[in-house]
CSV table of C-alpha atoms and ligand atoms in Angstrom, one decimal:
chain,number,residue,atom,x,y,z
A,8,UNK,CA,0.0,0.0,0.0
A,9,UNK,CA,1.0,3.8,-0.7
A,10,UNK,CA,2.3,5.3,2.2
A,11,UNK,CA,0.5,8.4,3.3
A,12,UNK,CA,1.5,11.5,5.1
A,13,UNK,CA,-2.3,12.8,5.2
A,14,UNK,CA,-3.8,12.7,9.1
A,15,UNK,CA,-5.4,9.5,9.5
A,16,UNK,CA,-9.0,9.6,11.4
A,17,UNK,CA,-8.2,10.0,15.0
A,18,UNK,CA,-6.1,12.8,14.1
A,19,UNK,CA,-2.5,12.0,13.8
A,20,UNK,CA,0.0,11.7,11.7
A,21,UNK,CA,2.2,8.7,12.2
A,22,UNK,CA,3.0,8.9,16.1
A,23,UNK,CA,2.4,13.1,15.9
A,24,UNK,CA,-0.9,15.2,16.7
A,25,UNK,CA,-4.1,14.0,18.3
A,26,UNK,CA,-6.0,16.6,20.7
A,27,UNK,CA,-4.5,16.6,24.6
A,28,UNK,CA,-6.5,19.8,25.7
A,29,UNK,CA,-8.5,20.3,29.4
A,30,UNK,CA,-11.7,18.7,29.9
A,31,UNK,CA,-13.5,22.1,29.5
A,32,UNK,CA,-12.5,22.2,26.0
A,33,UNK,CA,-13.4,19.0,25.1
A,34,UNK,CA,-17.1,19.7,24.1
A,35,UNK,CA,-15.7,22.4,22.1
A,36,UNK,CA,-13.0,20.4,20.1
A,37,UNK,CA,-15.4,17.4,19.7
A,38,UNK,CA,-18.4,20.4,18.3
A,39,UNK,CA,-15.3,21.2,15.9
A,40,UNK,CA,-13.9,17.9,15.1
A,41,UNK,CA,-17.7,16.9,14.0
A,42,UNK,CA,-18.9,20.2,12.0
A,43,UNK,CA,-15.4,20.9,10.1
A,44,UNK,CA,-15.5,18.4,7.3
A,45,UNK,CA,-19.2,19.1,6.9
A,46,UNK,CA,-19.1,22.7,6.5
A,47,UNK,CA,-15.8,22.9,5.1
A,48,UNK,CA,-16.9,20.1,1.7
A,49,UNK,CA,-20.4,22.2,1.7
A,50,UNK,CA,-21.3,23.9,-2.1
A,51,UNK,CA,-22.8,26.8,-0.2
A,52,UNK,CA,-19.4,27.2,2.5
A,53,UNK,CA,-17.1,26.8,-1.0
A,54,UNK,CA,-19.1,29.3,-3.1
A,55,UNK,CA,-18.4,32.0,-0.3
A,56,UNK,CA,-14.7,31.1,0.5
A,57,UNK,CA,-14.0,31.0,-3.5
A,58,UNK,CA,-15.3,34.2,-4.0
A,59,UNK,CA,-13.8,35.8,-1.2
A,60,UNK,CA,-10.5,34.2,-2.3
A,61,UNK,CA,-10.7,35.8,-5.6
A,62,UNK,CA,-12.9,39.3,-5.2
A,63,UNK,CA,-11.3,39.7,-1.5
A,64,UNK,CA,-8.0,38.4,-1.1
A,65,UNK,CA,-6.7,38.4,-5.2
A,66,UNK,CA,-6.7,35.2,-5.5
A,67,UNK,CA,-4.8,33.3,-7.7
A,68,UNK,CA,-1.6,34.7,-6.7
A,69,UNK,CA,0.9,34.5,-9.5
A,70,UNK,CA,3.7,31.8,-10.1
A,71,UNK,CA,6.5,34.0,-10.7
A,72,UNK,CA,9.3,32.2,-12.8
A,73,UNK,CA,12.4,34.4,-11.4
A,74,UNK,CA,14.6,34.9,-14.3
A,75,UNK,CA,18.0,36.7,-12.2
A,76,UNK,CA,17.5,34.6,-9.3
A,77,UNK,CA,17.4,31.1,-11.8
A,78,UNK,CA,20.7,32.3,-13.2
A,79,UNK,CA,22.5,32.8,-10.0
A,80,UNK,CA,21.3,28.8,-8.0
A,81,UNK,CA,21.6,27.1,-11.9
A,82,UNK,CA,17.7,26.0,-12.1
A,83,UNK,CA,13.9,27.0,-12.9
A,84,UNK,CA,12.8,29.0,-10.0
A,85,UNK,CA,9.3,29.9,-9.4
A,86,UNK,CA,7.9,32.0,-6.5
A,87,UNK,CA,4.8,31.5,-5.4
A,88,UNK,CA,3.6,35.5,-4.8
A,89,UNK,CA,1.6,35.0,-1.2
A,90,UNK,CA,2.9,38.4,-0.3
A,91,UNK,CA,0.9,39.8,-2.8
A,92,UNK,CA,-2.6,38.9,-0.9
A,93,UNK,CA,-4.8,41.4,0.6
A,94,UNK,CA,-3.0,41.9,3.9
A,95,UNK,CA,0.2,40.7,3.0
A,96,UNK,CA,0.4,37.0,3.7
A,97,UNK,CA,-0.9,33.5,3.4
A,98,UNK,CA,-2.5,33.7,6.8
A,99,UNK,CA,-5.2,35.7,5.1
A,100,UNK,CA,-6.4,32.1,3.4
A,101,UNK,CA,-7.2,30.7,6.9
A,102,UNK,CA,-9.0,33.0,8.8
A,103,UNK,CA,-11.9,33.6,5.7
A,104,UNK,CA,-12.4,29.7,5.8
A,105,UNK,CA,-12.1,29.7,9.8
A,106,UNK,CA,-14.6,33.0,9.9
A,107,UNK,CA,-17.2,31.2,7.5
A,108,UNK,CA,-17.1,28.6,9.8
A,109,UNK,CA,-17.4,30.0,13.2
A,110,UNK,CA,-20.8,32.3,11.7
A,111,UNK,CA,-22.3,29.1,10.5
A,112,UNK,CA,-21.6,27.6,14.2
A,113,UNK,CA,-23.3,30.5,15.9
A,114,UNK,CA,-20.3,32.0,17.4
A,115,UNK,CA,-20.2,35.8,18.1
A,116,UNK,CA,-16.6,36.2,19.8
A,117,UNK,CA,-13.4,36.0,17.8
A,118,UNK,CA,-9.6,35.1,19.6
A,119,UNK,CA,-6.7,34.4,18.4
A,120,UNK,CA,-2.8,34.2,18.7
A,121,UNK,CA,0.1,36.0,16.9
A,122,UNK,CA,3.4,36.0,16.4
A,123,UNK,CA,5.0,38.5,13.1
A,124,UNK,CA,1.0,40.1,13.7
A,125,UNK,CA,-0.1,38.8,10.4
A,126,UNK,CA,-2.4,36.2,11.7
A,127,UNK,CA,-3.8,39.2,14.1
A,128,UNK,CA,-4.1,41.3,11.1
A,129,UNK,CA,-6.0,38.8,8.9
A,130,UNK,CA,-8.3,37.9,11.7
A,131,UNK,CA,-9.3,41.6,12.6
A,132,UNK,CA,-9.7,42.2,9.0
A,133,UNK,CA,-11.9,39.2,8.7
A,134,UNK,CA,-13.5,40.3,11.4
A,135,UNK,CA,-14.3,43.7,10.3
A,136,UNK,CA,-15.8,42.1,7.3
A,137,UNK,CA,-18.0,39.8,9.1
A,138,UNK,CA,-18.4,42.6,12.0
A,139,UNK,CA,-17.5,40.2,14.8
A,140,UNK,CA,-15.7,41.3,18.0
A,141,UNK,CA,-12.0,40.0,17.7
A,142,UNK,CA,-9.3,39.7,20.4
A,143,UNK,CA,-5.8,39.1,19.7
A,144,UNK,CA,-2.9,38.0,22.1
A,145,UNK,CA,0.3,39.0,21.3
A,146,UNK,CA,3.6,38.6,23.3
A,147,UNK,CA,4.7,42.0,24.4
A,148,UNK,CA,8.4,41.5,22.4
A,149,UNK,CA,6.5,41.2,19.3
A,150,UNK,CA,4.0,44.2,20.0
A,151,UNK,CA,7.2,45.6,20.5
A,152,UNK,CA,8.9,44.5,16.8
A,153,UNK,CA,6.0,44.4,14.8
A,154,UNK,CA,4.4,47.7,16.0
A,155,UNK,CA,2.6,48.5,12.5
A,156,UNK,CA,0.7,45.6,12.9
A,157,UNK,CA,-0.6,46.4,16.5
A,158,UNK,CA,-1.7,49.6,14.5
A,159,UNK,CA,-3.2,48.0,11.9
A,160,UNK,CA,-5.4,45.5,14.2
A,161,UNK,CA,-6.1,48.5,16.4
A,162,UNK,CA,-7.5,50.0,13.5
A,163,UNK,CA,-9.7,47.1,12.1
A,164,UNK,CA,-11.6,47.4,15.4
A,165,UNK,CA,-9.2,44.4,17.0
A,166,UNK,CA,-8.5,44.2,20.9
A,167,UNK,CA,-4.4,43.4,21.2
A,168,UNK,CA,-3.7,42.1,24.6
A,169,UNK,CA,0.3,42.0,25.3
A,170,UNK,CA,1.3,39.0,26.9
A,171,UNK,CA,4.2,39.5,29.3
A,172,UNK,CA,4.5,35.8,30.2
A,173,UNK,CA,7.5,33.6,29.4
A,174,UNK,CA,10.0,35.6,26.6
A,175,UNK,CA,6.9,37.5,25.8
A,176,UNK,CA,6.7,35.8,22.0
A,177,UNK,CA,4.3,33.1,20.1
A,178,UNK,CA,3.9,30.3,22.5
A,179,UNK,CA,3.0,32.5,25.0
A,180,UNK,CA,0.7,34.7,23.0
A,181,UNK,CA,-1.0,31.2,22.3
A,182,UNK,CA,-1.0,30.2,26.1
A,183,UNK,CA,-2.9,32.8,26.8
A,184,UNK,CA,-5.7,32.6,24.0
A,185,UNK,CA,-6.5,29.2,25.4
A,186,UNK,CA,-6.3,30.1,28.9
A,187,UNK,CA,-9.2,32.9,27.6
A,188,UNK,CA,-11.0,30.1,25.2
A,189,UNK,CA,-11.0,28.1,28.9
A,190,UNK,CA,-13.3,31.2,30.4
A,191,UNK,CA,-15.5,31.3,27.4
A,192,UNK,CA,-16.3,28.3,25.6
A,193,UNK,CA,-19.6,28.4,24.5
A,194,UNK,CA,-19.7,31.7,22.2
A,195,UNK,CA,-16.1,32.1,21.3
A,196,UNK,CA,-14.2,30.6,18.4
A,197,UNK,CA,-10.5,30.4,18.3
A,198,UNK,CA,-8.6,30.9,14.9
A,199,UNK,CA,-5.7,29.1,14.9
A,200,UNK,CA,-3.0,30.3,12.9
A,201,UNK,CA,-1.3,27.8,11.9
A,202,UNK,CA,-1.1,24.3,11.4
A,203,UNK,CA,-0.8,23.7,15.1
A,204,UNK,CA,-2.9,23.0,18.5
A,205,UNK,CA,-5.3,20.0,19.1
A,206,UNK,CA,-7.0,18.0,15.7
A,207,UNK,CA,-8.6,19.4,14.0
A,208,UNK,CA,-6.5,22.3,13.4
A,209,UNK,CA,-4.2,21.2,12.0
A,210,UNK,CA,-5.9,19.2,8.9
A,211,UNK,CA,-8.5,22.3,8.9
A,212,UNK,CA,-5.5,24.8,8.5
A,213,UNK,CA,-3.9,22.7,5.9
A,214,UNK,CA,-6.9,22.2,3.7
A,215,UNK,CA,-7.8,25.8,4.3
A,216,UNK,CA,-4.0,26.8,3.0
A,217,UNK,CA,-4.3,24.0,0.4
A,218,UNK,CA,-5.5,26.4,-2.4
A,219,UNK,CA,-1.8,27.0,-2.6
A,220,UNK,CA,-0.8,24.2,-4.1
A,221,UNK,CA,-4.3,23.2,-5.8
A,222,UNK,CA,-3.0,26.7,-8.1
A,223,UNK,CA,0.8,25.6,-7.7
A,224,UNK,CA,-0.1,23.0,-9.7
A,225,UNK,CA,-3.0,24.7,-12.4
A,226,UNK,CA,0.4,26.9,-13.1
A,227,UNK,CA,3.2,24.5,-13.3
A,228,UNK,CA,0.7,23.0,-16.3
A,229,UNK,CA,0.8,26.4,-17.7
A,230,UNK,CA,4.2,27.2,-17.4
A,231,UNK,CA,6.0,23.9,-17.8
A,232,UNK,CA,3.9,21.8,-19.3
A,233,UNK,CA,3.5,19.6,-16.1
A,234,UNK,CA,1.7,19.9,-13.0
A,235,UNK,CA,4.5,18.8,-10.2
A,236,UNK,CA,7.9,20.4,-9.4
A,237,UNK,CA,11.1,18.6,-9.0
A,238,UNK,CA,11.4,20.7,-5.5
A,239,UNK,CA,9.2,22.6,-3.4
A,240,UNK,CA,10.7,25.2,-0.6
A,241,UNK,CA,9.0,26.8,2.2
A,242,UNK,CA,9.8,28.2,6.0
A,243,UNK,CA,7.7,26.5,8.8
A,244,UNK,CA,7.0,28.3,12.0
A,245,UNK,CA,3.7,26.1,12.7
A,246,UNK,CA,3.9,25.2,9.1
A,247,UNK,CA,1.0,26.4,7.4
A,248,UNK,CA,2.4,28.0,4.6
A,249,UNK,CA,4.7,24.7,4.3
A,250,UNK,CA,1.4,23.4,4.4
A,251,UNK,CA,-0.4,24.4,1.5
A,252,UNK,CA,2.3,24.2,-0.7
A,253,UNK,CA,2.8,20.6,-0.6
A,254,UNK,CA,-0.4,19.7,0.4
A,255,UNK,CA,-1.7,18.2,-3.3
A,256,UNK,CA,1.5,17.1,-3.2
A,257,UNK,CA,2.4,15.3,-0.1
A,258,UNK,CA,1.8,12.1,-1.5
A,259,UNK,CA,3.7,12.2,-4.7
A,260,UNK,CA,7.1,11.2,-4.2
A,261,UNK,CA,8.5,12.6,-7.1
A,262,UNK,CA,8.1,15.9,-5.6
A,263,UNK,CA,11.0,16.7,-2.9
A,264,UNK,CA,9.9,19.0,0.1
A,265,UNK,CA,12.7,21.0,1.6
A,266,UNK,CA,11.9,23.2,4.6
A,267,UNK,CA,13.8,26.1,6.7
A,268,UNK,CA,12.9,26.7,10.3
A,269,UNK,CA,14.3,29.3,12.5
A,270,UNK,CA,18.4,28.6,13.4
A,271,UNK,CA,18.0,31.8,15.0
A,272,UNK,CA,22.1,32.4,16.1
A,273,UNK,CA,23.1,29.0,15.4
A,274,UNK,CA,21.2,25.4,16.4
A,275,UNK,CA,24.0,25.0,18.8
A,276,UNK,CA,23.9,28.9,20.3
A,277,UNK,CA,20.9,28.5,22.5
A,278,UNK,CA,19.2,31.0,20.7
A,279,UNK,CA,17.4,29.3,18.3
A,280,UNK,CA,13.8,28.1,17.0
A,281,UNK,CA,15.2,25.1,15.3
A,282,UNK,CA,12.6,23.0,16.6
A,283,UNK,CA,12.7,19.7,14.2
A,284,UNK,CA,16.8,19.6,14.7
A,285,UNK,CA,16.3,20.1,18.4
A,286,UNK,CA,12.8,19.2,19.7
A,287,UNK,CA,11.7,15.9,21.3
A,288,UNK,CA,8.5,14.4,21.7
A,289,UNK,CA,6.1,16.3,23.7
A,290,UNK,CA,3.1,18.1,24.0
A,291,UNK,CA,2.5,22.0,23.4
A,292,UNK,CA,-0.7,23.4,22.8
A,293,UNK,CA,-3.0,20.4,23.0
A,294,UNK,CA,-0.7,18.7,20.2
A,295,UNK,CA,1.6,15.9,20.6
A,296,UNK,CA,4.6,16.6,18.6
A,297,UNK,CA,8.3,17.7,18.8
A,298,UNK,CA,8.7,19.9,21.1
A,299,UNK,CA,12.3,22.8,22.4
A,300,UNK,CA,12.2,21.5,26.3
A,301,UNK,CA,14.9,20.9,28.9
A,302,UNK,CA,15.3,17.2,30.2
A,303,UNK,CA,12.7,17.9,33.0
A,304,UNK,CA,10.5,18.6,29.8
A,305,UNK,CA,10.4,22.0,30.5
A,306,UNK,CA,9.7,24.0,27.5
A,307,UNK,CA,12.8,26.0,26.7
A,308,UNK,CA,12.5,29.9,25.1
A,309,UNK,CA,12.7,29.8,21.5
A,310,UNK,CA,14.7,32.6,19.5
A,311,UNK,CA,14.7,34.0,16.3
A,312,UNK,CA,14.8,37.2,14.4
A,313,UNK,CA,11.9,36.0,12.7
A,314,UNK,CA,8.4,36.5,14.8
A,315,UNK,CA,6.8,34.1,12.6
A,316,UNK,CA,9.4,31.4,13.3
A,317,UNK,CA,9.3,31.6,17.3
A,318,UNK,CA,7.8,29.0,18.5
A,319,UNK,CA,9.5,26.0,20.3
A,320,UNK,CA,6.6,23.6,18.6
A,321,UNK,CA,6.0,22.1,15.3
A,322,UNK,CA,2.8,21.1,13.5
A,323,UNK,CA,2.5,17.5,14.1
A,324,UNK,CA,2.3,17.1,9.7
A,325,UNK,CA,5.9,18.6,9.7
A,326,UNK,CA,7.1,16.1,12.6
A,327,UNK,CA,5.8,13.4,10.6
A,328,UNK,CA,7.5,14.6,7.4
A,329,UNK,CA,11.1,15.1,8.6
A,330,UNK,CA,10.8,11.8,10.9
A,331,UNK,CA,9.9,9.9,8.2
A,332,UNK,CA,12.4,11.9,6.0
A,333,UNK,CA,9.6,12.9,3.9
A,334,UNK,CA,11.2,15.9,3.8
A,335,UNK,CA,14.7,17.9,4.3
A,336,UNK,CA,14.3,20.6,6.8
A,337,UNK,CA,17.3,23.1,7.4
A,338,UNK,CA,18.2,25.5,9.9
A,339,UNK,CA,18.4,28.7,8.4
A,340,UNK,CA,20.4,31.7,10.9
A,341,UNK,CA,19.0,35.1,11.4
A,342,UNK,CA,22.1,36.4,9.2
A,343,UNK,CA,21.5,33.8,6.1
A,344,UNK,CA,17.9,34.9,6.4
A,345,UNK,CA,18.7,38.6,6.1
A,346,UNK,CA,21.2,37.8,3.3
A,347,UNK,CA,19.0,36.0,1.3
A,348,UNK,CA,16.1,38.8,1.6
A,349,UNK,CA,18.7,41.7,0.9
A,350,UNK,CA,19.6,38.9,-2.4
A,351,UNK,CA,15.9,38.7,-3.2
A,352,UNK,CA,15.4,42.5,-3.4
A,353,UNK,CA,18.2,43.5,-4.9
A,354,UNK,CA,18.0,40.6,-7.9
A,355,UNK,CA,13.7,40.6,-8.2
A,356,UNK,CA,12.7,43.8,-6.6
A,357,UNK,CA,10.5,42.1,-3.8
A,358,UNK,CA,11.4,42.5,-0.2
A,359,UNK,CA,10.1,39.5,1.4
A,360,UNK,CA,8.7,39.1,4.9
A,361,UNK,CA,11.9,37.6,7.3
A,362,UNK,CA,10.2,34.3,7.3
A,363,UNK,CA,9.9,33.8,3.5
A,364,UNK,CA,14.0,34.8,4.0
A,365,UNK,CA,14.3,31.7,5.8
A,366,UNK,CA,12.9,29.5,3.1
A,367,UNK,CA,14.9,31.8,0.4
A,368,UNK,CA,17.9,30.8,2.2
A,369,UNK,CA,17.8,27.2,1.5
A,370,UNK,CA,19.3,28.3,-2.4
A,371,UNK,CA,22.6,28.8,-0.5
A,372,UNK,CA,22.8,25.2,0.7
A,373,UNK,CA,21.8,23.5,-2.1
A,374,UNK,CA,23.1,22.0,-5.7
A,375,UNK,CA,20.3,21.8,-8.3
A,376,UNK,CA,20.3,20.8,-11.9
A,377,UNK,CA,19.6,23.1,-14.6
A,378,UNK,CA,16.3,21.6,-15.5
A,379,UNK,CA,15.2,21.3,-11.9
A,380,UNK,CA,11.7,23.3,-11.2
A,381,UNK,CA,11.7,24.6,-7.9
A,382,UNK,CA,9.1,26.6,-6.3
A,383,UNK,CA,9.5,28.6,-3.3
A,384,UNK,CA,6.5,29.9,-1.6
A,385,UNK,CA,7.0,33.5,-0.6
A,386,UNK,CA,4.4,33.7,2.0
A,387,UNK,CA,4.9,37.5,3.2
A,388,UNK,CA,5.9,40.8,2.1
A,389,UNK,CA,8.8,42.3,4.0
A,390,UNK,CA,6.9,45.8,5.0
A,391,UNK,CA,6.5,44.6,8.8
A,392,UNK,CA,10.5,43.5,8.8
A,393,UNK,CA,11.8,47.5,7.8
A,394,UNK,CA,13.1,48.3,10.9
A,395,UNK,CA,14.7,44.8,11.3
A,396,UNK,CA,15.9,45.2,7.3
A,397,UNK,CA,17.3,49.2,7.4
A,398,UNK,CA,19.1,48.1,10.8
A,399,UNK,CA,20.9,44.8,9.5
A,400,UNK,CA,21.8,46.4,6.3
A,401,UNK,CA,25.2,47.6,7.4
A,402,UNK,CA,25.7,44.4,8.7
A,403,UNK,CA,24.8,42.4,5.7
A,404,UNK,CA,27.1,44.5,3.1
A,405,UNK,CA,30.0,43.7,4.7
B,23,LIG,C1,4.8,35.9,6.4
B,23,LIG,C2,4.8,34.7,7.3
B,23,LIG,N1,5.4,33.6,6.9
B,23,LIG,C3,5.4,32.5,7.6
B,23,LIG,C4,5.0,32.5,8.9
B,23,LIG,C5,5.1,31.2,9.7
B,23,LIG,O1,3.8,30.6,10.0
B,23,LIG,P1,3.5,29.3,9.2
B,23,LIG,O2,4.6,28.3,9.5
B,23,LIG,O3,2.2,28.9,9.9
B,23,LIG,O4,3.3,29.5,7.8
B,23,LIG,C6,4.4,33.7,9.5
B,23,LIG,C7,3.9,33.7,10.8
B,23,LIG,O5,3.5,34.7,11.4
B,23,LIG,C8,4.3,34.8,8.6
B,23,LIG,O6,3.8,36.0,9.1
């Protein structure tokens, strides 16, 4: 039989995932677990989240075939343009599926967790839309280093709460959204951003980001007169944009999937996010998966310069993938990262968002062939990173 890397029914993949969350969620996650596949396969639900994809969001974003950028690794490199959605990112995918989904389940009140603020941003904006209160948590460091975005929610109508727990950063942002979901289950829904936190999220994120690669591969046909690549490249924080890129994909073995998470200073620094080099088995965020912790399985601080890439967790999909060697994952450093975005701009004219950098700095670390198709999902624009960008610059012309 065909080996699979889709979620099998009790919500894991291989040994990863499942749903480990406090009784007085559990009504909650079952409610979910039940209504998602119904709602989300429903002609009326994918009439409204098509349109909105297109008329809202811009959807299809382009496959770019980058001409200067080919010439320099010695192959056929596409970019997948997510930075050109409304609001600036992929994240903007999810939370119009997850919004359609909590109206048709009756819920009034909107939370959720962010890390680089895009998530936050493409929940208060869908939240506008569908005039529904929304409440964000967001560690106090990343108020701090993504302060547009803090304006931006503020200004869709969006409640930020700083968390000033633990470093102040993603996990604890997300702590704190499901200590609040604890106090109000019955009329709040919590969009997840990413393809983390108990099943269902994760397979509901994935499908939801899945229109990624159901265009990936419309374009590829296009383009190249075939629908797969040789490669696909993306960074994983969660994972969602890793996600849906591969996701029509995951199961065809001819594609390769190569993924950069956060090396922050180095995997061997102790400042870093590199949680599939450095995790072990363990349980964050009602998820069972690999997990940054001490050997008293305490979880240790993640770093990177990345928000987006923060997190001491994994999505259980991306555990499976690299344990089953599915696919390559490298540890990209804060300083390859930055290299690779000043590259991107400089050869393309797109400033990418720091945790699309990490993905674009896989090209430095590997040999291709000059008929390899590679795409490489750019799944943010840089404008939040500025500050980060206008102070490494002296750095990285040296
Ligand atoms: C632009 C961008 N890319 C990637 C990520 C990482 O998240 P994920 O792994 O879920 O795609 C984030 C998270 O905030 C982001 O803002």
């Amino acid at each position: 039989m065909k080996r699979t890397f889709q979620v099998n029914e009790e919500g894991y993949y291989g040994e990863f995932g499942g749903a480990y969350i406090p009784e007085i969620l559990h009504s909650c996650v079952e409610n979910l677990k039940k209504t998602y596949l119904t709602v989300l396969e429903d002609e009326d639900f994918l009439r409204e989240y098509d349109q909105l994809l297109k008329d809202y969001v811009g959807r299809p974003s382009p496959l770019y075939f980058a001409r200067r950028l080919s010439e320099q690794y010695g192959c056929k490199i596409y970019l997948k343009r997510e930075d050109l959605n409304h609001t600036g990112a992929h994240k903007i995918n999810n939370t119009i599926g997850q919004i359609l989904l909590a109206k048709r389940m009756g819920k009034t009140r909107i939370i959720a967790e962010t890390g680089a603020g895009q998530h936050g941003v493409a929940t208060a904006t869908v939240c506008a839309l569908m005039n529904m209160q929304c409440i964000v948590y967001m560690g106090k460091t990343d108020v701090e280093r993504q302060h547009i975005n803090v304006q931006k929610m503020q200004m869709l109508g969006a409640t930020v709460c700083p968390v000033t727990s633990g470093n102040m950063t993603l996990k604890d942002a997300t702590n704190e959204a499901i200590r609040d979901w604890c106090c109000h289950p019955a009329d709040t829904y919590y969009i997840i951003g990413s393809t983390v936190g108990p099943h269902p999220y994760p397979d509901m994120v994935a499908r939801l980001q899945s229109v990624i690669s159901k265009e990936i591969k419309k374009q590829l046909a296009e383009k190249e007169g075939r629908d797969y690549p040789d490669y696909l490249i993306a960074c994983v924080g969660g994972g969602s944009n890793a996600a849906g890129t591969i996701y029509h994909y995951i199961d065809d073995e001819r594609v390769k999937i190569v993924l950069a998470e956060a090396g922050g200073k180095g995997i061997d620094s102790g400042l870093s996010a590199a949680t599939i080099q450095l995790g072990r088995m363990g349980i964050i965020h009602g998820s069972k998966t690999l997990v940054m912790q001490d050997e008293d399985g305490q979880i240790q601080e993640p770093y990177s310069i990345s928000a987006g890439l923060d997190y001491p967790g994994i999505g259980p999909l991306h555990a499976n993938l690299a344990r089953e060697k599915r696919a390559t994952v490298f540890a990209i450093n804060d300083d390859e990262a930055l290299r690779a975005a000043f590259e991107l701009t400089r050869m393309e004219g797109i400033i990418p968002a720091l945790e699309s950098a990490h993905a674009l700095g896989i090209f430095g670390k590997m040999k291709f062939k000059p008929e390899d198709v590679v795409v490489l999902t750019v799944s943010g624009r840089g404008d939040k990173d500025m500050e980060t960008y206008i102070n490494a610059e002296n750095t990285i012309s040296q």
